PDB file of C-alpha atoms in Angstrom:
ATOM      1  CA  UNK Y1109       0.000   0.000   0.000  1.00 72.00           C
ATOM      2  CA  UNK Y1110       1.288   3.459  -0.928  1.00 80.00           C
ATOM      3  CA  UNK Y1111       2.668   6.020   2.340  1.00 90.00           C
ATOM      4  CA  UNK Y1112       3.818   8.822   2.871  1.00 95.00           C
ATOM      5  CA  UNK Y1113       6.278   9.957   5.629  1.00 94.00           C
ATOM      6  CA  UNK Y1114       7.243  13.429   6.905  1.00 95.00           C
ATOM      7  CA  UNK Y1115      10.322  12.407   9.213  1.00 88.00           C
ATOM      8  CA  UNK Y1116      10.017  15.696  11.182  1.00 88.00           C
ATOM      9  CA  UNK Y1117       6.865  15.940  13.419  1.00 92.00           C
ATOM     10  CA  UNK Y1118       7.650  19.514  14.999  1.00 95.00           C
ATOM     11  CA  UNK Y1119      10.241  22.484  14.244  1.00 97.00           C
ATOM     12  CA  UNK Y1120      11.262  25.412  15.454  1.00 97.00           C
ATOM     13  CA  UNK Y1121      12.896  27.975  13.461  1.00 97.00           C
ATOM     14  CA  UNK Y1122      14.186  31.397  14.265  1.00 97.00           C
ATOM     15  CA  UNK Y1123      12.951  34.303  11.554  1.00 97.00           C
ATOM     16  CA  UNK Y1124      15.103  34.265   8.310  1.00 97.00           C
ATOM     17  CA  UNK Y1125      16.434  30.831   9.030  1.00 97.00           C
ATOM     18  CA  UNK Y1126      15.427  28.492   6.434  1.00 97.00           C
ATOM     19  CA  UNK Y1127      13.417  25.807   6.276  1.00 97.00           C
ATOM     20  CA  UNK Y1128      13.403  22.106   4.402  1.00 97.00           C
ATOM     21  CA  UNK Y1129      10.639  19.921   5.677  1.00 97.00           C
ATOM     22  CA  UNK Y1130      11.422  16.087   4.084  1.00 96.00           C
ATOM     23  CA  UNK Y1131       8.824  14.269   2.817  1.00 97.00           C
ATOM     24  CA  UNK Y1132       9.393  10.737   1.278  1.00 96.00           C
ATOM     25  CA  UNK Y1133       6.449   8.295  -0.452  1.00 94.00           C
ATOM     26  CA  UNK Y1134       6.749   4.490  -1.220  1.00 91.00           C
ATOM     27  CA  UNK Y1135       5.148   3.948  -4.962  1.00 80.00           C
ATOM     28  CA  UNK Y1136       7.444   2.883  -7.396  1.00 73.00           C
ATOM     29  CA  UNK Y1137       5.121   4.072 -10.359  1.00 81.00           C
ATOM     30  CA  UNK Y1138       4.308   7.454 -11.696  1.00 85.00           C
ATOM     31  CA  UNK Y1139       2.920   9.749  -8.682  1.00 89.00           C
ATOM     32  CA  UNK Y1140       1.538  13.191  -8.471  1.00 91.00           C
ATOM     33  CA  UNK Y1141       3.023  14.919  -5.343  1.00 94.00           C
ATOM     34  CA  UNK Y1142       1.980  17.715  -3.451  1.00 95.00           C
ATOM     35  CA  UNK Y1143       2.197  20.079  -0.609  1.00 97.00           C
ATOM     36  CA  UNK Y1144      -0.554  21.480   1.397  1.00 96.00           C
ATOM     37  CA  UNK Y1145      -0.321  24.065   4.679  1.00 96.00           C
ATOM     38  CA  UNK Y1146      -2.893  24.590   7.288  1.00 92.00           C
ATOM     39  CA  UNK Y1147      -2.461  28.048   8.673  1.00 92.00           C
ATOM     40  CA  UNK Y1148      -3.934  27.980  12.350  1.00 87.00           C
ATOM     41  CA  UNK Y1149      -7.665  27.627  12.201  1.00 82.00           C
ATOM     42  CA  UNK Y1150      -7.676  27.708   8.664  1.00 84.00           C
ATOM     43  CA  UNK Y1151      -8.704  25.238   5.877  1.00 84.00           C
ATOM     44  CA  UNK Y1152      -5.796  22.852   3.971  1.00 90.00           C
ATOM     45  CA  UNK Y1153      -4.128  25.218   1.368  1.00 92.00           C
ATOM     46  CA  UNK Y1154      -1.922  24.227  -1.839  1.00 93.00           C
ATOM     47  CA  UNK Y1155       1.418  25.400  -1.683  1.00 96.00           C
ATOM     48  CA  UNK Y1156       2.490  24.005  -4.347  1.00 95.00           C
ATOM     49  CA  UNK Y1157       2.468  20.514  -6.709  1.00 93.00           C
ATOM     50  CA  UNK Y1158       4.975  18.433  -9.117  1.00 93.00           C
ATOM     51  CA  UNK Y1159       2.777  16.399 -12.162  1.00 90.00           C
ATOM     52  CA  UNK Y1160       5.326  15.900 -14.269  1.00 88.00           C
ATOM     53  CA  UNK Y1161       8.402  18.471 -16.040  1.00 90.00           C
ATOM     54  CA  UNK Y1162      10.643  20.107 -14.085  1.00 93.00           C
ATOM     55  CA  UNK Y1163      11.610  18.224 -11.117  1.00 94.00           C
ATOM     56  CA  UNK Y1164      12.012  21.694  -8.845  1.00 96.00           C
ATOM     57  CA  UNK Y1165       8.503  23.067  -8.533  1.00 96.00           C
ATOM     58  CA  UNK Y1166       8.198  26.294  -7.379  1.00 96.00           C
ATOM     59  CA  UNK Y1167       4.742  27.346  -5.152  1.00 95.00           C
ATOM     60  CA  UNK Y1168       3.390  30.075  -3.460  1.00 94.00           C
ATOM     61  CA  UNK Y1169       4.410  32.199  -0.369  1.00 94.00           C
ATOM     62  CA  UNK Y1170       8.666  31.728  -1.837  1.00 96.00           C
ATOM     63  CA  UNK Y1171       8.322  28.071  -1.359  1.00 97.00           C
ATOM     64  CA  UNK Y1172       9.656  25.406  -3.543  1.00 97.00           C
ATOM     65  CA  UNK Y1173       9.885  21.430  -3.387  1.00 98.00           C
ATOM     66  CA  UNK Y1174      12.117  18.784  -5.211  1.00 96.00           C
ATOM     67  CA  UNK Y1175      11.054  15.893  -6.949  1.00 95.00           C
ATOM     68  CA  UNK Y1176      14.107  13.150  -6.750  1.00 94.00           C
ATOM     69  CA  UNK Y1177      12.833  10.098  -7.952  1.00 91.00           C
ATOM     70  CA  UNK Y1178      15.291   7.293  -6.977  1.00 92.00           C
ATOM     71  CA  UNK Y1179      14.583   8.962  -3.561  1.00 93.00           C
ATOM     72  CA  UNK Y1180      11.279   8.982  -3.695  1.00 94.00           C
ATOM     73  CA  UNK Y1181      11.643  12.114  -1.944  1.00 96.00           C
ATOM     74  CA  UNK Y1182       9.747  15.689  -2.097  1.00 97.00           C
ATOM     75  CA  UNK Y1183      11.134  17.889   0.149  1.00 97.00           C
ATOM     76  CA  UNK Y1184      10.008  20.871   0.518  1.00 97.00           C
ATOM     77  CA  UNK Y1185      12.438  24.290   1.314  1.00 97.00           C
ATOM     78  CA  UNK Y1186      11.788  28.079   1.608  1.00 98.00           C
ATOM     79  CA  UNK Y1187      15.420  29.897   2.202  1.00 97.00           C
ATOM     80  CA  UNK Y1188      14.096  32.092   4.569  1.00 97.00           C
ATOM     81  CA  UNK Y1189      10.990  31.636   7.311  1.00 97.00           C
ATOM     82  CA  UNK Y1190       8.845  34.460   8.207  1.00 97.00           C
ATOM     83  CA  UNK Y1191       6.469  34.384  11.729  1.00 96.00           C
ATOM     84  CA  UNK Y1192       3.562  34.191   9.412  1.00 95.00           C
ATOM     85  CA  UNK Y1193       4.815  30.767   8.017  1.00 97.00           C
ATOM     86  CA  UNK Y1194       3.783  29.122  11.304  1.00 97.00           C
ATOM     87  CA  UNK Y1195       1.598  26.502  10.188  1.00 96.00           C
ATOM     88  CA  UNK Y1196       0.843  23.084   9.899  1.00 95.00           C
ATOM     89  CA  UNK Y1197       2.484  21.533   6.296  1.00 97.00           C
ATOM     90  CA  UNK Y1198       1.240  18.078   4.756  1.00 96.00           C
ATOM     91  CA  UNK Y1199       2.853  16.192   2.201  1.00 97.00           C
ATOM     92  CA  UNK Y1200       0.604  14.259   0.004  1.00 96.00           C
ATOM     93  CA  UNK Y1201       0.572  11.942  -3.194  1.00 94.00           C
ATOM     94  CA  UNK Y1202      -1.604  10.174  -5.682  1.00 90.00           C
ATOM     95  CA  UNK Y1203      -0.966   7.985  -8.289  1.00 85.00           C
ATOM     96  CA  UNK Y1204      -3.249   5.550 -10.379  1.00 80.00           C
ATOM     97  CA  UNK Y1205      -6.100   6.965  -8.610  1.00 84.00           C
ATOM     98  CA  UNK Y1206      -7.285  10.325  -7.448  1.00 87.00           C
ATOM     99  CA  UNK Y1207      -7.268   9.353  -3.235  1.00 92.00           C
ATOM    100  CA  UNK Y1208      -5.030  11.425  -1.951  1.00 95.00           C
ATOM    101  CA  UNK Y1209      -2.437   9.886   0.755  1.00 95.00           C
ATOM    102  CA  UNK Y1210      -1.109  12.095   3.193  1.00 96.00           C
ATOM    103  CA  UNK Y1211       1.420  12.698   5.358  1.00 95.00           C
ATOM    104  CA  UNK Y1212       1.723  12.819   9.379  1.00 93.00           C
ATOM    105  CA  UNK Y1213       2.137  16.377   8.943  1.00 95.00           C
ATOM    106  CA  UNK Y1214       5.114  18.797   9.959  1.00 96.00           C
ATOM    107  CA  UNK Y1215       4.197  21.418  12.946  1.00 96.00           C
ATOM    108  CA  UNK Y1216       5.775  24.465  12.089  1.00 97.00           C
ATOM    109  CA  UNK Y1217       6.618  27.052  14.165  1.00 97.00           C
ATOM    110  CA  UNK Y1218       8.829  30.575  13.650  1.00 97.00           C
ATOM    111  CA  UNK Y1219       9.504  32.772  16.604  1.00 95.00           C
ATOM    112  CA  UNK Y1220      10.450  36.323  15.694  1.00 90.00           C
TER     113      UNK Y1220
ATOM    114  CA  UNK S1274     -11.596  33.359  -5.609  1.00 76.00           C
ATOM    115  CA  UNK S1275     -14.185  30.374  -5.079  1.00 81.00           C
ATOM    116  CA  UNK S1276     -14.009  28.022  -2.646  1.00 91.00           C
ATOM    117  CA  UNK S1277     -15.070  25.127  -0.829  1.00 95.00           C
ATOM    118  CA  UNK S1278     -17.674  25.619   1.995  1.00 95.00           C
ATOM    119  CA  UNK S1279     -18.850  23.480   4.864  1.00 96.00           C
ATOM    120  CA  UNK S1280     -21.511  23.691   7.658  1.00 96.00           C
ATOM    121  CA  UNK S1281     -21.540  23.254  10.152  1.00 96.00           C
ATOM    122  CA  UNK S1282     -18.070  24.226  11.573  1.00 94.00           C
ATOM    123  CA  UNK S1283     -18.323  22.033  14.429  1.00 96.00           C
ATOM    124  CA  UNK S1284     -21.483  19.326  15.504  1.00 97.00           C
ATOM    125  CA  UNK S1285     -21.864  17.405  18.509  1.00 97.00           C
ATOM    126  CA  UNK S1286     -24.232  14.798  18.925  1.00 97.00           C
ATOM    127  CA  UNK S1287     -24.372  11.304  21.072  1.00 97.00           C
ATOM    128  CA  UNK S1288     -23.665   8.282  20.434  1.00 97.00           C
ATOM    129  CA  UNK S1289     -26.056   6.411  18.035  1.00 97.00           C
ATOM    130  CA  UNK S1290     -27.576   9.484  16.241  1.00 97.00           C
ATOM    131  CA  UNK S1291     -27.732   9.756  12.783  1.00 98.00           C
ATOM    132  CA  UNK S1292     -25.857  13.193  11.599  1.00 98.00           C
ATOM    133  CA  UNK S1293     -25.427  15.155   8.026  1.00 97.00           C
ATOM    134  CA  UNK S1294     -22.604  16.776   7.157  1.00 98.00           C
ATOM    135  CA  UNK S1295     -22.671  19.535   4.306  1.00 97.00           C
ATOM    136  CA  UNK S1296     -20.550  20.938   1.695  1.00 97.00           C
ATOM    137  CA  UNK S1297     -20.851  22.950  -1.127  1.00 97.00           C
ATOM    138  CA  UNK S1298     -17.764  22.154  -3.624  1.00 96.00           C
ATOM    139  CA  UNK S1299     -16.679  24.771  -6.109  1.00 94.00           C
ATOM    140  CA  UNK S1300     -19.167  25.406  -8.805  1.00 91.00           C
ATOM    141  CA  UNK S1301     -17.533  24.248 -11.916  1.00 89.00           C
ATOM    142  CA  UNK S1302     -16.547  21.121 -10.155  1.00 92.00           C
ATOM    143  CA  UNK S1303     -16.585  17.489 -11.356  1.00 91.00           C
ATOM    144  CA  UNK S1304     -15.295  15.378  -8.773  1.00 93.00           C
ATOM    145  CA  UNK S1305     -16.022  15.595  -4.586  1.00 96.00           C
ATOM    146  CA  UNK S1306     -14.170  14.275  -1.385  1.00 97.00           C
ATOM    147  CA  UNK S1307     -14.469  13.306   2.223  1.00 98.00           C
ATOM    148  CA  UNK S1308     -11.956  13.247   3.710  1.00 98.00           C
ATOM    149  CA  UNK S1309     -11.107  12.806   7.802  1.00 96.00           C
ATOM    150  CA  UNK S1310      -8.407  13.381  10.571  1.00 93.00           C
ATOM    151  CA  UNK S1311      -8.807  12.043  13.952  1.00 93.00           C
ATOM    152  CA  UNK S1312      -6.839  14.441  15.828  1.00 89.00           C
ATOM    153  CA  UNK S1313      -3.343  13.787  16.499  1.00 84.00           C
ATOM    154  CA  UNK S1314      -3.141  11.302  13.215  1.00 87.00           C
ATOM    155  CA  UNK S1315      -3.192  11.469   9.530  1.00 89.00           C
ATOM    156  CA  UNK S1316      -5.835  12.976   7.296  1.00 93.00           C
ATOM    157  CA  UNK S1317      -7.322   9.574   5.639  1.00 95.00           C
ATOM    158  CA  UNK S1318      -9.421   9.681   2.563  1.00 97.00           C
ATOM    159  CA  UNK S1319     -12.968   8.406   2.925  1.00 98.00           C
ATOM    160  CA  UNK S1320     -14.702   8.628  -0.637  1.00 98.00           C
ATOM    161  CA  UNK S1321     -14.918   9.961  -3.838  1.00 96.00           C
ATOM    162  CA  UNK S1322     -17.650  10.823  -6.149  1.00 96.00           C
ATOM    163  CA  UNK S1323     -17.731  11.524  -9.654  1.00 93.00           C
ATOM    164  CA  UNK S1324     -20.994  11.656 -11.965  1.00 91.00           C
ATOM    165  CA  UNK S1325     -23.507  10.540  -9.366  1.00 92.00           C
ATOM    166  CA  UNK S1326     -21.927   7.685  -8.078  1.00 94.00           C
ATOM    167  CA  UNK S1327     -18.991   6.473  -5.904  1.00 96.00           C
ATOM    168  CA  UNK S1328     -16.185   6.417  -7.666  1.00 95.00           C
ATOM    169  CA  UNK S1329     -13.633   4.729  -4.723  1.00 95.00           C
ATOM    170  CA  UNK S1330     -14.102   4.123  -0.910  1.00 96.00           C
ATOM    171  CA  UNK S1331     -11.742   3.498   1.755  1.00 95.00           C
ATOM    172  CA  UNK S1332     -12.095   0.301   4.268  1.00 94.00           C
ATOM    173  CA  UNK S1333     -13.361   3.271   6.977  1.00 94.00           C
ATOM    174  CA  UNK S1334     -16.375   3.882   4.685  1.00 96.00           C
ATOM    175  CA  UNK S1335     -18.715   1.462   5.812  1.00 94.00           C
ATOM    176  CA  UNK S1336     -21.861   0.910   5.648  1.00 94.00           C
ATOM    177  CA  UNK S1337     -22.704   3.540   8.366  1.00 96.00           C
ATOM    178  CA  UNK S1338     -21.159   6.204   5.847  1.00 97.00           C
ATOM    179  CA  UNK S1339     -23.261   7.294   2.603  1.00 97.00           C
ATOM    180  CA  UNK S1340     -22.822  10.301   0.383  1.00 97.00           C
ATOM    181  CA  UNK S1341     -24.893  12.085  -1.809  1.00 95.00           C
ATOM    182  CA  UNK S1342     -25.152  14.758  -3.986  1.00 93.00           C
ATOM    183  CA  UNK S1343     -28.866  16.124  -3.589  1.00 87.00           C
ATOM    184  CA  UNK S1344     -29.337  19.187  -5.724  1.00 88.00           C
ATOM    185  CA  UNK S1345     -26.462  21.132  -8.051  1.00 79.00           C
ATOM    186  CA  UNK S1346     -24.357  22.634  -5.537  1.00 88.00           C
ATOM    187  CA  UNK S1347     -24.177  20.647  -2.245  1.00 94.00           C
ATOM    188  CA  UNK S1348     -22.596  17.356  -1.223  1.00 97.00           C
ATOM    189  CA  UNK S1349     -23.229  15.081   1.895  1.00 97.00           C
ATOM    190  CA  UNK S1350     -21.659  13.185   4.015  1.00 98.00           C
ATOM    191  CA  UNK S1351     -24.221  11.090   6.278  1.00 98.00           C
ATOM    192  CA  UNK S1352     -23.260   9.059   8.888  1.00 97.00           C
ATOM    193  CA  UNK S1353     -25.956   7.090  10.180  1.00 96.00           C
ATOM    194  CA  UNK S1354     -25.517   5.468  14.093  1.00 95.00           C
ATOM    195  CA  UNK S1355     -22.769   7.376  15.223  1.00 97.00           C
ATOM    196  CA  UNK S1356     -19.402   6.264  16.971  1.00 96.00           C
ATOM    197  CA  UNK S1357     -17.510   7.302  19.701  1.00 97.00           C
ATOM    198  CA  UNK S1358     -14.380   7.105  17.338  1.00 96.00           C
ATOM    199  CA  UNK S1359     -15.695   8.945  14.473  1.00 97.00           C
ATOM    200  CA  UNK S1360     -14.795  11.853  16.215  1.00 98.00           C
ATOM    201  CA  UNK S1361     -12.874  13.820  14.006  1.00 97.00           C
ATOM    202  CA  UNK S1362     -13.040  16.727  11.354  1.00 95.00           C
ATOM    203  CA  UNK S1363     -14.059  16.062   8.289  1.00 97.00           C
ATOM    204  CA  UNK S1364     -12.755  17.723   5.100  1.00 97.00           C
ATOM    205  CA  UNK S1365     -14.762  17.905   1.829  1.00 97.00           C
ATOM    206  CA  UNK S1366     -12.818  18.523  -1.223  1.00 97.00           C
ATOM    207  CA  UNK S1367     -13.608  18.906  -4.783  1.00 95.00           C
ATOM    208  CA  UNK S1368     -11.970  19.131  -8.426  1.00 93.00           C
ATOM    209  CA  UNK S1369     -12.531  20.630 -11.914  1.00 90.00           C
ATOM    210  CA  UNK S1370     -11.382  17.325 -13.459  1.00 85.00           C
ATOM    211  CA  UNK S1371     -11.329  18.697 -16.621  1.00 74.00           C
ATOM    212  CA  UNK S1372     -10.886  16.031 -19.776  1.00 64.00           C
ATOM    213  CA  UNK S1373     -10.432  13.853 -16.778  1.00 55.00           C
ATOM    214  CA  UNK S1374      -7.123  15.524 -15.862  1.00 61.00           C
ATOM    215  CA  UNK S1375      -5.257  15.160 -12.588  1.00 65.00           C
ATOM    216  CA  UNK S1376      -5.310  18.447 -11.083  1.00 80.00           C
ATOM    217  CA  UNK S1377      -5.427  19.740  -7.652  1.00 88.00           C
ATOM    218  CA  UNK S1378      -8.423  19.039  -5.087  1.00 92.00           C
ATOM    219  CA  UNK S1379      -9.170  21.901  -2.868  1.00 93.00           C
ATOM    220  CA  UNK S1380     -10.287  21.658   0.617  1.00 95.00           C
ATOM    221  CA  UNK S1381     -12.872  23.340   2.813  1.00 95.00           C
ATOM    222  CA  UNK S1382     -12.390  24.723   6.043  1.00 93.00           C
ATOM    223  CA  UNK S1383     -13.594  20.739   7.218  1.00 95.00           C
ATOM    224  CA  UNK S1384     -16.662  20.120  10.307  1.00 96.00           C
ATOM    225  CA  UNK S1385     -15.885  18.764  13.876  1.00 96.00           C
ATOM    226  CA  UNK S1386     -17.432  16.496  14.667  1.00 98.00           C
ATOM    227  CA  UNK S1387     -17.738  14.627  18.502  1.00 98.00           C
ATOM    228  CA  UNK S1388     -19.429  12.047  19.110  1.00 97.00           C
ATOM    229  CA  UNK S1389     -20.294  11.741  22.739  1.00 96.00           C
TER     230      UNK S1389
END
C-alpha cells in the first residue's frame, strides 16, 4: 500500500532561518506529489504541486519542493521563514487513482 | 476566488444518532471528497464521487457512511448510528477534473465532529 512519511513531526525555526521539511512516499510508479499548509484555524491550502516536467517546482508564499525520484523524496524548502509561516504543512501523493495519501504532517513554528 | 464551503463548523451529537454533514464544492466542479483526521493522526481519505456515483471508498467507509449529492451545488456526508471514534473533522474537497485531468483538489475549512 502506498505512504507517505514526513520524518520531522515539529520544528522550530528562528525568523530568516530556512526551512526544508522532508517528505518521502513508497510507490514505485508514476505519482503526483503535493504540498498542502494549514495556517492555524484555517482550511488545507496548496502550496504548491509536481505532475510531471521540471523536477524543482516552485509554489506560493517563496516556497519550492524537489522531486528526486530514486529517492522517492519531495522535500520541501523556503530559504528564509517568516512568523507568518507558522503553520501546519502536509505532504501528500496520488498515483493511479485520485485518493489522496497524506502525510503525518510537519508542525511548524517561527519565533520572531 | 471560489471556494469550498462546509456547515456546520463544528457538531456534537451522542452516540447512536444519525448526523449530516454539508458541503458545497466549487461550482464548476466534477469530482467531490471526504476526507477525515482524527486528531493527532493522519488525514485519511474516505470517498470519492464523480458523476452521481462512488467512484472509490476506503475500508473506513462502511456501511454507516453514505454520500450524496442532492441538488447542483451541495454534497453530503451522512453518517448514520454514530461512533464514539468517528470523532474527528471532516474535510470535503472537490476538483474541476477537466478532460479527466489530474489536477489539484481543494479543501474546505472541514466540520468537527464529537461524538459523545
Amino acid at each position: 500500500a502506498q505512504s507517505v512519511s514526513q520524518h520531522n513531526h515539529h520544528v522550530i525555526l528562528s525568523e530568516a532561518a530556512s526551512l526544508e521539511l522532508g517528505c518521502n512516499y513508497s510507490y514505485g510508479g508514476t505519482v503526483n506529489l503535493f504540498w498542502y499548509v494549514q495556517y492555524p484555524g484555517q482550511h488545507l491550502q496548496l502550496l504548491l504541486k509536481y505532475f510531471s516536467g521540471d523536477p524543482l517546482v516552485k509554489g506560493i508564499k517563496g516556497f519550492e519542493a524537489e522531486f528526486i525520484k530514486s529517492k522517492f523524496s519531495f522535500n520541501l524548502r523556503k530559504p528564509s521563514v517568516q512568523w507568518s509561516d507558522t503553520a501546519e504543512y502536509f505532504c501528500a501523493v496520488n498515483s493511479y487513482t485520485d485518493k489522496l495519501i497524506f502525510g503525518t504532517g510537519t508542525r511548524l513554528q517561527v519565533f520572531p | 476566488e471560489p471556494e469550498v464551503t462546509q456547515t456546520p463548523s463544528h457538531q456534537v451529537t451522542q452516540m447512536g444518532q444519525e448526523v449530516i454533514l454539508r458541503c458545497v464544492p466549487i461550482s464548476n466542479h466534477l469530482y467531490f471528497y471526504w476526507y477525515r483526521q482524527i486528531l493527532g493522526q493522519k488525514v485519511e481519505f474516505l470517498v470519492s464521487f464523480y458523476n452521481n456515483e462512488i467512484s472509490e471508498k476506503s475500508e473506513i467507509f462502511d456501511d454507516q457512511f453514505s454520500v450524496e449529492r442532492p441538488d447542483g451545488s451541495n454534497f453530503t456526508l451522512k453518517i448514520r448510528s454514530t461512533k464514539l471514534e468517528d470523532s474527528a473533522m471532516y474535510f470535503c474537497a472537490s476538483r474541476l477534473g477537466l478532460a479527466g485531468e489530474m489536477d489539484t483538489q481543494y479543501f474546505g475549512p472541514g466540520t468537527r465532529l464529537t461524538v459523545l
